[in-house]
mmCIF file of C-alpha atoms in Angstrom:
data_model
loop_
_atom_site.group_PDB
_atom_site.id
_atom_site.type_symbol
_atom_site.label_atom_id
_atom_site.label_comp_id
_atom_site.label_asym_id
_atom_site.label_seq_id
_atom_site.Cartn_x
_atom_site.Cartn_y
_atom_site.Cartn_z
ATOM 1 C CA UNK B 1 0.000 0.000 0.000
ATOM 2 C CA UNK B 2 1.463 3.335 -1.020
ATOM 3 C CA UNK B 3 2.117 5.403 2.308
ATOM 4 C CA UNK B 4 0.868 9.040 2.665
ATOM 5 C CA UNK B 5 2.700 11.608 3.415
ATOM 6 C CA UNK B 6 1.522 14.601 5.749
ATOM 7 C CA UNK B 7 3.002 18.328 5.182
ATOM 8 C CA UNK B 8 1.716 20.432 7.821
ATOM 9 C CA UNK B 9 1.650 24.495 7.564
ATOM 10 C CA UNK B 10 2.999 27.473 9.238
ATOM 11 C CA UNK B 11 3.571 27.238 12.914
ATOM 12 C CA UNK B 12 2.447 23.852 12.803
ATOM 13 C CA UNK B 13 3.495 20.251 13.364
ATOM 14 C CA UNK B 14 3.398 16.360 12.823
ATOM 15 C CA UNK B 15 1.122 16.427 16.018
ATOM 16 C CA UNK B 16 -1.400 17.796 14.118
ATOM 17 C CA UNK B 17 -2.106 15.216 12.397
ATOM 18 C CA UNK B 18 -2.935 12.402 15.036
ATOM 19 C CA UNK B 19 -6.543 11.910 14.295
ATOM 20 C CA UNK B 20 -5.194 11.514 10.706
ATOM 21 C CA UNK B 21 -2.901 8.527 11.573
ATOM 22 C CA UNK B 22 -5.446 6.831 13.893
ATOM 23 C CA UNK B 23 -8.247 7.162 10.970
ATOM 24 C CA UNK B 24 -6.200 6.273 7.994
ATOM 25 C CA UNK B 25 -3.310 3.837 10.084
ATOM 26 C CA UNK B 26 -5.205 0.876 9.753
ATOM 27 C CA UNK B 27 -5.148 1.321 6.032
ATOM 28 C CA UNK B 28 -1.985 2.781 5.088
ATOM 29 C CA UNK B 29 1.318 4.123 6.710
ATOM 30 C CA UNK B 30 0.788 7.881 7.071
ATOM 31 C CA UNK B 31 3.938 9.314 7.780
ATOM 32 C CA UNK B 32 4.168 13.213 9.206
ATOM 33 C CA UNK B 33 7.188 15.632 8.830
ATOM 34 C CA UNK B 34 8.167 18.271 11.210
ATOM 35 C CA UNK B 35 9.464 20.854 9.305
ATOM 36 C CA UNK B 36 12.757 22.823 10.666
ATOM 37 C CA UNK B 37 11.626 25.267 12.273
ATOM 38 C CA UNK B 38 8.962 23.904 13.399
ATOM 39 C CA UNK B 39 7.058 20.988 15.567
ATOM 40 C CA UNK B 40 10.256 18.501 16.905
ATOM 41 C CA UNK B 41 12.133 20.225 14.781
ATOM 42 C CA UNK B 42 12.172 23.963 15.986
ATOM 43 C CA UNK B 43 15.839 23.479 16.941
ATOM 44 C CA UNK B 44 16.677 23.869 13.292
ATOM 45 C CA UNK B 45 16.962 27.163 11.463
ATOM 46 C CA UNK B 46 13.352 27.446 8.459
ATOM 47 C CA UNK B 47 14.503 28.189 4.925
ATOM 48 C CA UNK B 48 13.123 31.084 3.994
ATOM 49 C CA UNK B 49 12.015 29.728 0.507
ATOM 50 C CA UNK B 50 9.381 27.323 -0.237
ATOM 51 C CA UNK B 51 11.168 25.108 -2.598
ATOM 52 C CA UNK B 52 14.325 24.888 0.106
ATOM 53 C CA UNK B 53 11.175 23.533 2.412
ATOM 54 C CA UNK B 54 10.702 20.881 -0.172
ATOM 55 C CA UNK B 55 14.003 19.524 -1.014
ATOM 56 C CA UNK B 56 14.100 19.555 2.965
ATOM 57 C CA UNK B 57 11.297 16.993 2.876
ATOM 58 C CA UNK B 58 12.263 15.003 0.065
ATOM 59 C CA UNK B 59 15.424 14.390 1.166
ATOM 60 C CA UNK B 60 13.997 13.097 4.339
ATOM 61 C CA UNK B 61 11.843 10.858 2.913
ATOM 62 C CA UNK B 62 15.111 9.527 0.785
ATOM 63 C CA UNK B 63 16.492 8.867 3.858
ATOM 64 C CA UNK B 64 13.579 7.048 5.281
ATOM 65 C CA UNK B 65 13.625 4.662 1.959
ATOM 66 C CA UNK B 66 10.331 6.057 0.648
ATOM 67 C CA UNK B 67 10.514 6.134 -2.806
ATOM 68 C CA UNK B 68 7.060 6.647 -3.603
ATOM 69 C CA UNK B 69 4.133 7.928 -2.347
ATOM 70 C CA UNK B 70 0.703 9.630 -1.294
ATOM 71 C CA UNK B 71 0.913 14.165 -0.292
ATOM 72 C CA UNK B 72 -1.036 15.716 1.628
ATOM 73 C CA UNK B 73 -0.172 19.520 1.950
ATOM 74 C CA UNK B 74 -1.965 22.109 4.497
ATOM 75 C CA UNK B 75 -1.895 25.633 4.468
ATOM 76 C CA UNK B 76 2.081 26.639 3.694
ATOM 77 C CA UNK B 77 2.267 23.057 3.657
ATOM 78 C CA UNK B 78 0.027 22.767 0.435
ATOM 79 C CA UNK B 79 2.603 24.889 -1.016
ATOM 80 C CA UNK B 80 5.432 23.035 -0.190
ATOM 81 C CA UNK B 81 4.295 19.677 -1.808
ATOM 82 C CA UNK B 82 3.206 21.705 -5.022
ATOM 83 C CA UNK B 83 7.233 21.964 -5.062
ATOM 84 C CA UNK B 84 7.632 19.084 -3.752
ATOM 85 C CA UNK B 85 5.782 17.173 -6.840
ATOM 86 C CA UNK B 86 7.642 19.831 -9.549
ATOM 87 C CA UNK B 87 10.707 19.219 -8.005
ATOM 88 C CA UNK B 88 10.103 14.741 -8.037
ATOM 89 C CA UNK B 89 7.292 14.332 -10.137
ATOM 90 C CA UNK B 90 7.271 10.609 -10.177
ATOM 91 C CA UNK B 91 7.171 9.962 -7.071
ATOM 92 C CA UNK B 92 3.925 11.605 -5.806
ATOM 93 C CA UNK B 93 0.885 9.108 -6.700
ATOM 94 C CA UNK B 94 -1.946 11.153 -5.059
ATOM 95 C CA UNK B 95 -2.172 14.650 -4.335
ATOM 96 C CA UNK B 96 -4.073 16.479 -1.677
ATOM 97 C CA UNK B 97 -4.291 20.073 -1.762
ATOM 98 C CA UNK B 98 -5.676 21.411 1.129
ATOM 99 C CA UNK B 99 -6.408 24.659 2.884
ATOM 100 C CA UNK B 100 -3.897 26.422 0.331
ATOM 101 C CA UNK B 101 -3.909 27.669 -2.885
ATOM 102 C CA UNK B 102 -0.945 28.586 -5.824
ATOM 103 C CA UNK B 103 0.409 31.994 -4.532
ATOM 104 C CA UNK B 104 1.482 33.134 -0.927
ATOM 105 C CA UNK B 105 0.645 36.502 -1.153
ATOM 106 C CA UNK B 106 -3.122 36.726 -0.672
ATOM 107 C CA UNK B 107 -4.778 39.668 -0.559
ATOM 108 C CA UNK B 108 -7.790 37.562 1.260
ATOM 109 C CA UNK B 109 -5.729 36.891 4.015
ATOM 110 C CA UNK B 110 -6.963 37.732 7.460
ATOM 111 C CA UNK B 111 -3.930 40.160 7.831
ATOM 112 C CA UNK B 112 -1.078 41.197 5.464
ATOM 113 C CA UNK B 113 1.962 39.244 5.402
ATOM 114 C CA UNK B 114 4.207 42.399 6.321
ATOM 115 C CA UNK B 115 1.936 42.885 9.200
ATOM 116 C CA UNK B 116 1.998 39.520 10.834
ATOM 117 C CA UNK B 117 5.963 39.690 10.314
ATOM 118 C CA UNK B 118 6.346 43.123 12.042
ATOM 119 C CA UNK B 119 3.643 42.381 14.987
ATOM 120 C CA UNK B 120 5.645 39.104 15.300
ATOM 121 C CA UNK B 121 8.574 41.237 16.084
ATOM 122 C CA UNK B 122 6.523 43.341 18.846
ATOM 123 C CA UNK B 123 4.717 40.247 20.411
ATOM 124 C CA UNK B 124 7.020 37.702 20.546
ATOM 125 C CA UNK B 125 6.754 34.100 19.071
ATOM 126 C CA UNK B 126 4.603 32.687 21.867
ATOM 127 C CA UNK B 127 2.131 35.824 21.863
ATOM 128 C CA UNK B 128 1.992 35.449 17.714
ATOM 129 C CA UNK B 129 1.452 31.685 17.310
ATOM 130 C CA UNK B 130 -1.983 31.981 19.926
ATOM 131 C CA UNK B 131 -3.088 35.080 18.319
ATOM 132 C CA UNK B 132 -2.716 33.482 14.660
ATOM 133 C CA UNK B 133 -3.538 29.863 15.435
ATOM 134 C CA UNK B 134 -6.976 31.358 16.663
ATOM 135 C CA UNK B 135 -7.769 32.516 13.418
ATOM 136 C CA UNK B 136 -7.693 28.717 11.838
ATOM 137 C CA UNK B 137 -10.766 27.777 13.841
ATOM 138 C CA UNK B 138 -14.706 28.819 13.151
ATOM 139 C CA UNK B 139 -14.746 30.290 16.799
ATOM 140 C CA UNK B 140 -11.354 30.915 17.461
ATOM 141 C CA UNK B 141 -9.822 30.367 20.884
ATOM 142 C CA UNK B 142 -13.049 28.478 22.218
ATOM 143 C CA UNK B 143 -12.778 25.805 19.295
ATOM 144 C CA UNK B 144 -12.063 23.081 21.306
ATOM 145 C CA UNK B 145 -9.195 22.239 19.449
ATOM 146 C CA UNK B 146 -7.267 25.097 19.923
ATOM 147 C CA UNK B 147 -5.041 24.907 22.681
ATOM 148 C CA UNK B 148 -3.466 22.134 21.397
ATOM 149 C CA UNK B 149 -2.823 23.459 18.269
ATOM 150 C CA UNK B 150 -1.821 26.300 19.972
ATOM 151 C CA UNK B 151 0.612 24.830 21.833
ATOM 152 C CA UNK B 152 2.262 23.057 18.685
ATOM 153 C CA UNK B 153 2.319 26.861 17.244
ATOM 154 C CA UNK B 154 4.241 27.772 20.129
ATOM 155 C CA UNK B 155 7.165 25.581 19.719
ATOM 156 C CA UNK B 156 8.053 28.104 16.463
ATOM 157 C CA UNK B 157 10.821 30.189 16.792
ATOM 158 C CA UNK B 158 10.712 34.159 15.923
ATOM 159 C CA UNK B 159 13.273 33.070 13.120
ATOM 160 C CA UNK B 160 11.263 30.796 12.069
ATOM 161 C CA UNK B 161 7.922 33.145 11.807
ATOM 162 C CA UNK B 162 9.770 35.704 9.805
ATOM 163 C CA UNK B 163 10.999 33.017 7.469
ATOM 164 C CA UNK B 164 7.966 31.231 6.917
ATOM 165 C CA UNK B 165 6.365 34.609 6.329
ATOM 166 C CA UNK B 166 8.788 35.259 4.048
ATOM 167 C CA UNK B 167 8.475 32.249 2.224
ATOM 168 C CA UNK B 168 5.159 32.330 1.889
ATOM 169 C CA UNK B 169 5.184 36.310 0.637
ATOM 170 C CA UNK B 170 8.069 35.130 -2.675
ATOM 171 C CA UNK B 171 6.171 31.980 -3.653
ATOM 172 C CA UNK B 172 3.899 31.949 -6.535
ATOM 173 C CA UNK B 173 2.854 28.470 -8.198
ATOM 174 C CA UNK B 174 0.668 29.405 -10.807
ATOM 175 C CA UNK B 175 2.642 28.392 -13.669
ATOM 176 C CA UNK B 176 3.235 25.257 -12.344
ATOM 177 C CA UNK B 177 -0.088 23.971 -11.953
ATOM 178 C CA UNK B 178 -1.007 22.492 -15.911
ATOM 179 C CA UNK B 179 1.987 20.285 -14.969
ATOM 180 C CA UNK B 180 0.774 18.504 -12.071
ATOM 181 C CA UNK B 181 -0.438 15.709 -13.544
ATOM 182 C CA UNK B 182 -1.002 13.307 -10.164
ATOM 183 C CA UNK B 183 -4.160 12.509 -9.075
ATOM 184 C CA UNK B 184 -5.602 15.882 -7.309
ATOM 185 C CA UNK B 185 -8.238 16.274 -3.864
ATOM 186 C CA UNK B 186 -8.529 20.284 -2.974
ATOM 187 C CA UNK B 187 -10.194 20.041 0.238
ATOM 188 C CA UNK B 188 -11.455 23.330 1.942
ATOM 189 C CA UNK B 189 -13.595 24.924 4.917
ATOM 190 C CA UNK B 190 -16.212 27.044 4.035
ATOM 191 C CA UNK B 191 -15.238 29.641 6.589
ATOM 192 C CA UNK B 192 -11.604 29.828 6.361
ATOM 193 C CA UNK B 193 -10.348 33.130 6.747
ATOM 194 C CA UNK B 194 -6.278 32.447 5.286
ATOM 195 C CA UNK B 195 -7.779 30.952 2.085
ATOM 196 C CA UNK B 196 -10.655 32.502 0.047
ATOM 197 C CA UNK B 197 -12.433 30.622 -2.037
ATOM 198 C CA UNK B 198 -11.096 32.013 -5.273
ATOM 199 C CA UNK B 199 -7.883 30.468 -4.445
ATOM 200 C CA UNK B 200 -9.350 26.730 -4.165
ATOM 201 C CA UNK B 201 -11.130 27.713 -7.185
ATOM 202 C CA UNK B 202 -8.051 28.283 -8.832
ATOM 203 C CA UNK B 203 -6.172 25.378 -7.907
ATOM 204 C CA UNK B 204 -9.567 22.949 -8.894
ATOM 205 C CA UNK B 205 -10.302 24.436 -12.039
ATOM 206 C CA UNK B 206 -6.402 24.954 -13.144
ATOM 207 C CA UNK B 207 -5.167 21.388 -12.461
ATOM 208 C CA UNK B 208 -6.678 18.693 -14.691
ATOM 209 C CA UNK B 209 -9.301 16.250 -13.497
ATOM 210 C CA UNK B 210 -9.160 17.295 -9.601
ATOM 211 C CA UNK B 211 -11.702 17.083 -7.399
ATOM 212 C CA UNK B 212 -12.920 19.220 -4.635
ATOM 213 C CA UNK B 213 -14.146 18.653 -1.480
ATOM 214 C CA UNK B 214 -16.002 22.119 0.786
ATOM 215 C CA UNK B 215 -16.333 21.380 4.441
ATOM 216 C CA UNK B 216 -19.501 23.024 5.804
ATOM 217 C CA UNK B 217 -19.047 25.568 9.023
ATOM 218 C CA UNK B 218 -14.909 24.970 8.949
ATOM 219 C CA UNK B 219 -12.170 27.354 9.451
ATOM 220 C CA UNK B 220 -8.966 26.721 8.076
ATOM 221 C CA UNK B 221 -8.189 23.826 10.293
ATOM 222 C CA UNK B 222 -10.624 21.577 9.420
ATOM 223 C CA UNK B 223 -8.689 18.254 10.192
ATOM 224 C CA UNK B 224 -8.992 19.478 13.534
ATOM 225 C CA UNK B 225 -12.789 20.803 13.673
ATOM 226 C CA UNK B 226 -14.407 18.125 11.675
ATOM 227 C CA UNK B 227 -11.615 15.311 11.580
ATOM 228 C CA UNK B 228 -14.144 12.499 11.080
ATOM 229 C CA UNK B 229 -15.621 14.127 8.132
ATOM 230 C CA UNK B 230 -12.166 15.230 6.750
ATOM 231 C CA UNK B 231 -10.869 11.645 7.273
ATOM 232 C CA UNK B 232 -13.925 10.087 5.369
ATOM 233 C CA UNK B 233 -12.887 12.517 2.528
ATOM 234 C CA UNK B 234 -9.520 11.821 2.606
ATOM 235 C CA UNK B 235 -9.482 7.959 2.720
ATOM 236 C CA UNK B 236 -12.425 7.752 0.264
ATOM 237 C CA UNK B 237 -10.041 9.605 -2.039
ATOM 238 C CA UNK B 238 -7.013 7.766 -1.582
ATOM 239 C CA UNK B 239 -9.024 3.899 -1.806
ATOM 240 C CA UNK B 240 -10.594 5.048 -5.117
ATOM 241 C CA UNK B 241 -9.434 2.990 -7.839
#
């Protein structure tokens, strides 16, 4: 069974994606990254470019002996496995694109880039990753879900904020996405406030034969808010022959 591979966003982490590997374990390996900067591996300095995020990753899954496989992207995360599958084409089988779209700089976005990056600089990391992580859930900090996620968010270093930001701000995929030729599920919440829905749009109508999936009364984390309903999605997608 070809394994799936989880990408999580800014400020996030493999953690996230527990509910994920319990659902979908019993059916195939799911196997989540920490990215550096980030999650277990905040000790290491982020890239501030999104294709230095993916050769990151695809050199770790080298290492790990996985040759071929399943991606699943959230968020800055859905950015880095568009790279990911321009940079290795034949090795992604299945594509998820979820809670993203095919440029960083979104003028949707619940604040500017610039001005996360500078009130990042005034608040501090731990003060930054509450204030944003609250914005990835329908009602915020009283999602029940949240102060875990939190928590993860809080492991990010302010090096790491600025570079993800600025990562995010340079990236642009739009070019790239007649060539992705995999097997494509765009997944989204109805409600989220980092992605609007012209960006889904985009990526749905842009990359040939992909299907889309809306979650009703979701934020941007919906594999946290609705994770039975996301899993059903996801697995349903991935056992299709």
């Amino acid at each position: 069974m070809t394994p799936l591979v989880c990408v999580h966003g800014f400020m996030g982490g493999s953690a996230q994606w527990q509910a994920q590997r319990e659902a979908l374990g019993p059916d195939l390996a799911v196997h989540a990254v920490d990215l550096p900067g980030y999650g277990e591996s905040a000790h290491l300095d982020a890239p501030c470019q999104i294709a230095g995020f993916a050769r990151w990753v695809l050199d770790q899954l080298r290492e790990q002996g996985l040759e071929r496989f399943h991606l699943m992207g959230h968020s800055m995360g859905g950015m880095i496995v568009q790279e990911m599958v321009a940079q290795a084409p034949e090795q992604v089988d299945r594509l998820i694109l979820y809670g993203t779209g095919a440029k960083g700089m979104l003028p949707g976005r619940f604040e500017p880039i610039d001005t996360s990056k500078q009130r990042a600089r005034e608040d501090g990391p731990r003060d930054t990753a509450r204030r944003i992580s609250a914005t990835w859930f329908l009602q915020r900090d009283e999602s029940p879900a949240y102060e875990a996620c939190a928590a993860i968010a809080e492991r990010a270093s302010l090096q790491s904020i600025v570079a993800g930001l600025d990562a995010m701000r340079d990236w642009s995929g739009e070019d790239a996405l007649s060539d992705i030729h995999a097997r494509t599920l765009v997944v989204w919440g109805d409600h989220d406030r980092t992605y609007p829905w012209s960006q889904t749009e985009r990526l749905w109508q842009s990359i040939d034969g992909a299907s889309l999936a809306v979650i009703p009364n979701c934020a941007h984390a919906a594999h946290l808010e609705k994770p039975h309903l996301f899993n059903e999605i996801v697995g349903d997608f991935l056992r299709a022959s």
